[in-house]
Short mmCIF file of C-alpha atoms in Angstrom, two decimals:
data_model
loop_
_atom_site.label_atom_id
_atom_site.label_comp_id
_atom_site.label_asym_id
_atom_site.label_seq_id
_atom_site.Cartn_x
_atom_site.Cartn_y
_atom_site.Cartn_z
CA GLN A 7 123.43 123.89 9.78
CA VAL A 8 121.58 126.95 11.54
CA GLN A 9 119.96 125.97 15.55
CA LEU A 10 117.98 128.71 17.50
CA VAL A 11 117.28 127.88 20.92
CA GLU A 12 114.77 129.98 22.57
CA SER A 13 114.08 130.55 26.04
CA GLY A 14 112.37 133.36 29.08
CA GLY A 15 108.25 131.46 28.22
CA GLY A 16 106.18 130.46 31.81
CA LEU A 17 103.50 132.60 33.43
CA VAL A 18 102.27 135.37 34.29
CA GLN A 19 99.81 137.33 35.69
CA PRO A 20 97.46 139.67 33.56
CA GLY A 21 99.40 143.27 33.42
CA GLY A 22 103.00 141.44 33.86
CA SER A 23 105.91 141.27 32.06
CA LEU A 24 108.20 138.47 30.28
CA ARG A 25 111.43 138.20 27.91
CA LEU A 26 111.76 135.99 25.11
CA SER A 27 115.48 135.34 24.12
CA CYS A 28 116.34 133.17 20.61
CA ALA A 29 119.54 132.97 20.15
CA ALA A 30 121.14 131.62 16.75
CA SER A 31 124.46 129.00 16.25
CA GLY A 32 125.51 127.22 13.53
CA SER A 33 126.68 128.15 9.80
CA ILE A 34 125.98 131.61 9.71
CA PHE A 35 127.29 133.73 8.11
CA SER A 36 124.51 136.70 8.52
CA ILE A 37 121.86 137.33 9.53
CA LYS A 38 118.89 139.31 7.37
CA VAL A 39 115.79 139.66 9.64
CA MET A 40 114.91 137.77 12.79
CA GLY A 41 111.34 137.74 14.02
CA TRP A 42 109.03 136.13 16.26
CA TYR A 43 105.49 134.68 15.89
CA ARG A 44 102.45 132.80 18.30
CA GLN A 45 100.28 130.03 17.43
CA SER A 46 97.29 129.52 19.99
CA ALA A 47 95.40 126.32 20.18
CA GLY A 48 92.96 125.87 16.76
CA ASN A 49 94.49 129.08 15.10
CA GLN A 50 97.30 129.61 12.68
CA ARG A 51 100.41 130.63 13.22
CA GLU A 52 100.81 134.45 12.91
CA LEU A 53 103.37 137.41 13.31
CA VAL A 54 104.13 139.13 16.80
CA ALA A 55 107.29 141.06 15.56
CA THR A 56 110.16 141.13 13.27
CA ILE A 57 113.30 143.52 13.29
CA ASN A 58 115.86 143.56 10.20
CA ASN A 59 119.25 144.71 10.04
CA ASP A 60 118.44 148.05 10.07
CA ASP A 61 117.23 146.96 13.31
CA ILE A 62 114.33 148.63 11.83
CA PRO A 63 111.26 146.94 13.94
CA ASN A 64 107.65 146.21 12.74
CA TYR A 65 104.86 144.73 14.63
CA ALA A 66 101.60 143.41 14.68
CA ASP A 67 98.60 145.70 15.65
CA PRO A 68 97.43 144.02 18.32
CA VAL A 69 101.43 144.09 20.28
CA LYS A 70 101.54 147.94 19.37
CA GLY A 71 103.10 149.98 22.26
CA ARG A 72 103.27 147.25 24.34
CA PHE A 73 105.82 144.79 22.86
CA THR A 74 109.31 144.91 22.36
CA ILE A 75 111.60 143.08 19.57
CA SER A 76 115.43 143.99 20.14
CA ARG A 77 118.81 142.13 18.06
CA ASP A 78 122.09 141.50 19.88
CA ASN A 79 124.16 140.73 16.68
CA ALA A 80 127.17 140.06 18.55
CA LYS A 81 125.40 137.32 20.10
CA ASN A 82 123.20 136.20 17.19
CA THR A 83 120.15 136.68 19.37
CA VAL A 84 116.41 138.03 19.47
CA TYR A 85 114.81 139.58 22.25
CA LEU A 86 110.91 140.06 22.64
CA GLN A 87 109.92 142.16 25.82
CA MET A 88 106.86 141.68 26.37
CA ASN A 89 104.44 144.20 28.67
CA SER A 90 101.21 144.42 30.16
CA LEU A 91 100.56 141.12 29.36
CA LYS A 92 96.88 140.22 28.67
CA PRO A 93 95.62 136.49 28.03
CA GLU A 94 94.87 136.57 24.64
CA ASP A 95 98.99 137.19 24.14
CA THR A 96 98.71 133.45 25.69
CA ALA A 97 100.06 130.78 22.69
CA VAL A 98 103.08 128.76 21.92
CA TYR A 99 106.30 131.30 20.43
CA TYR A 100 108.64 130.64 18.08
CA CYS A 101 111.68 132.40 16.35
CA ASN A 102 112.65 132.42 13.76
CA VAL A 103 115.60 133.49 12.11
CA GLU A 104 116.58 134.72 8.19
CA GLY A 105 120.30 134.55 6.69
CA GLU A 106 122.33 133.67 4.61
CA TYR A 107 124.51 130.33 5.64
CA ARG A 108 128.82 130.50 6.00
CA ASP A 109 129.62 127.31 4.83
CA TYR A 110 126.94 126.24 2.00
CA PRO A 111 125.55 128.55 -0.92
CA GLY A 112 122.43 130.03 -0.50
CA HIS A 113 120.10 131.33 2.35
CA PHE A 114 118.14 130.11 5.17
CA GLY A 115 115.52 130.21 7.81
CA SER A 116 115.30 128.15 10.54
CA TRP A 117 112.95 128.11 13.77
CA GLY A 118 112.89 127.70 16.73
CA GLN A 119 111.50 124.88 19.49
CA GLY A 120 108.61 127.33 20.87
CA THR A 121 108.48 128.55 24.02
CA GLN A 122 105.07 128.02 26.10
CA VAL A 123 104.03 131.91 26.95
CA THR A 124 100.86 131.66 29.24
CA VAL A 125 99.36 134.73 31.02
CA SER A 126 96.38 133.90 33.48
CA SER A 127 95.09 134.98 36.73
#
């Protein structure tokens, strides 16, 4: 199995910054795509950003120019640097990792437990 542990959420004022981290562990042979999604109250979960194993990022339009996704392959960790935060960024942020199992045949897609980000004055 593969486990994801997220950290870094919290309360921040508009215009502030936060950095989220998500570390993957367990039966991992390789990781293909790592990403962040978010879900605000009353809304569906939506893509924030992804990064593939060529380090090519992809961002949702609302966060372009403000958020930066990165990964540390040696640590199986993905980061989300969030700058110029707005109240509409308030949501539970989930990381997602897709890859190949080390000890089992096939691929996995795992979700983190979610971390709350609240942007408010």
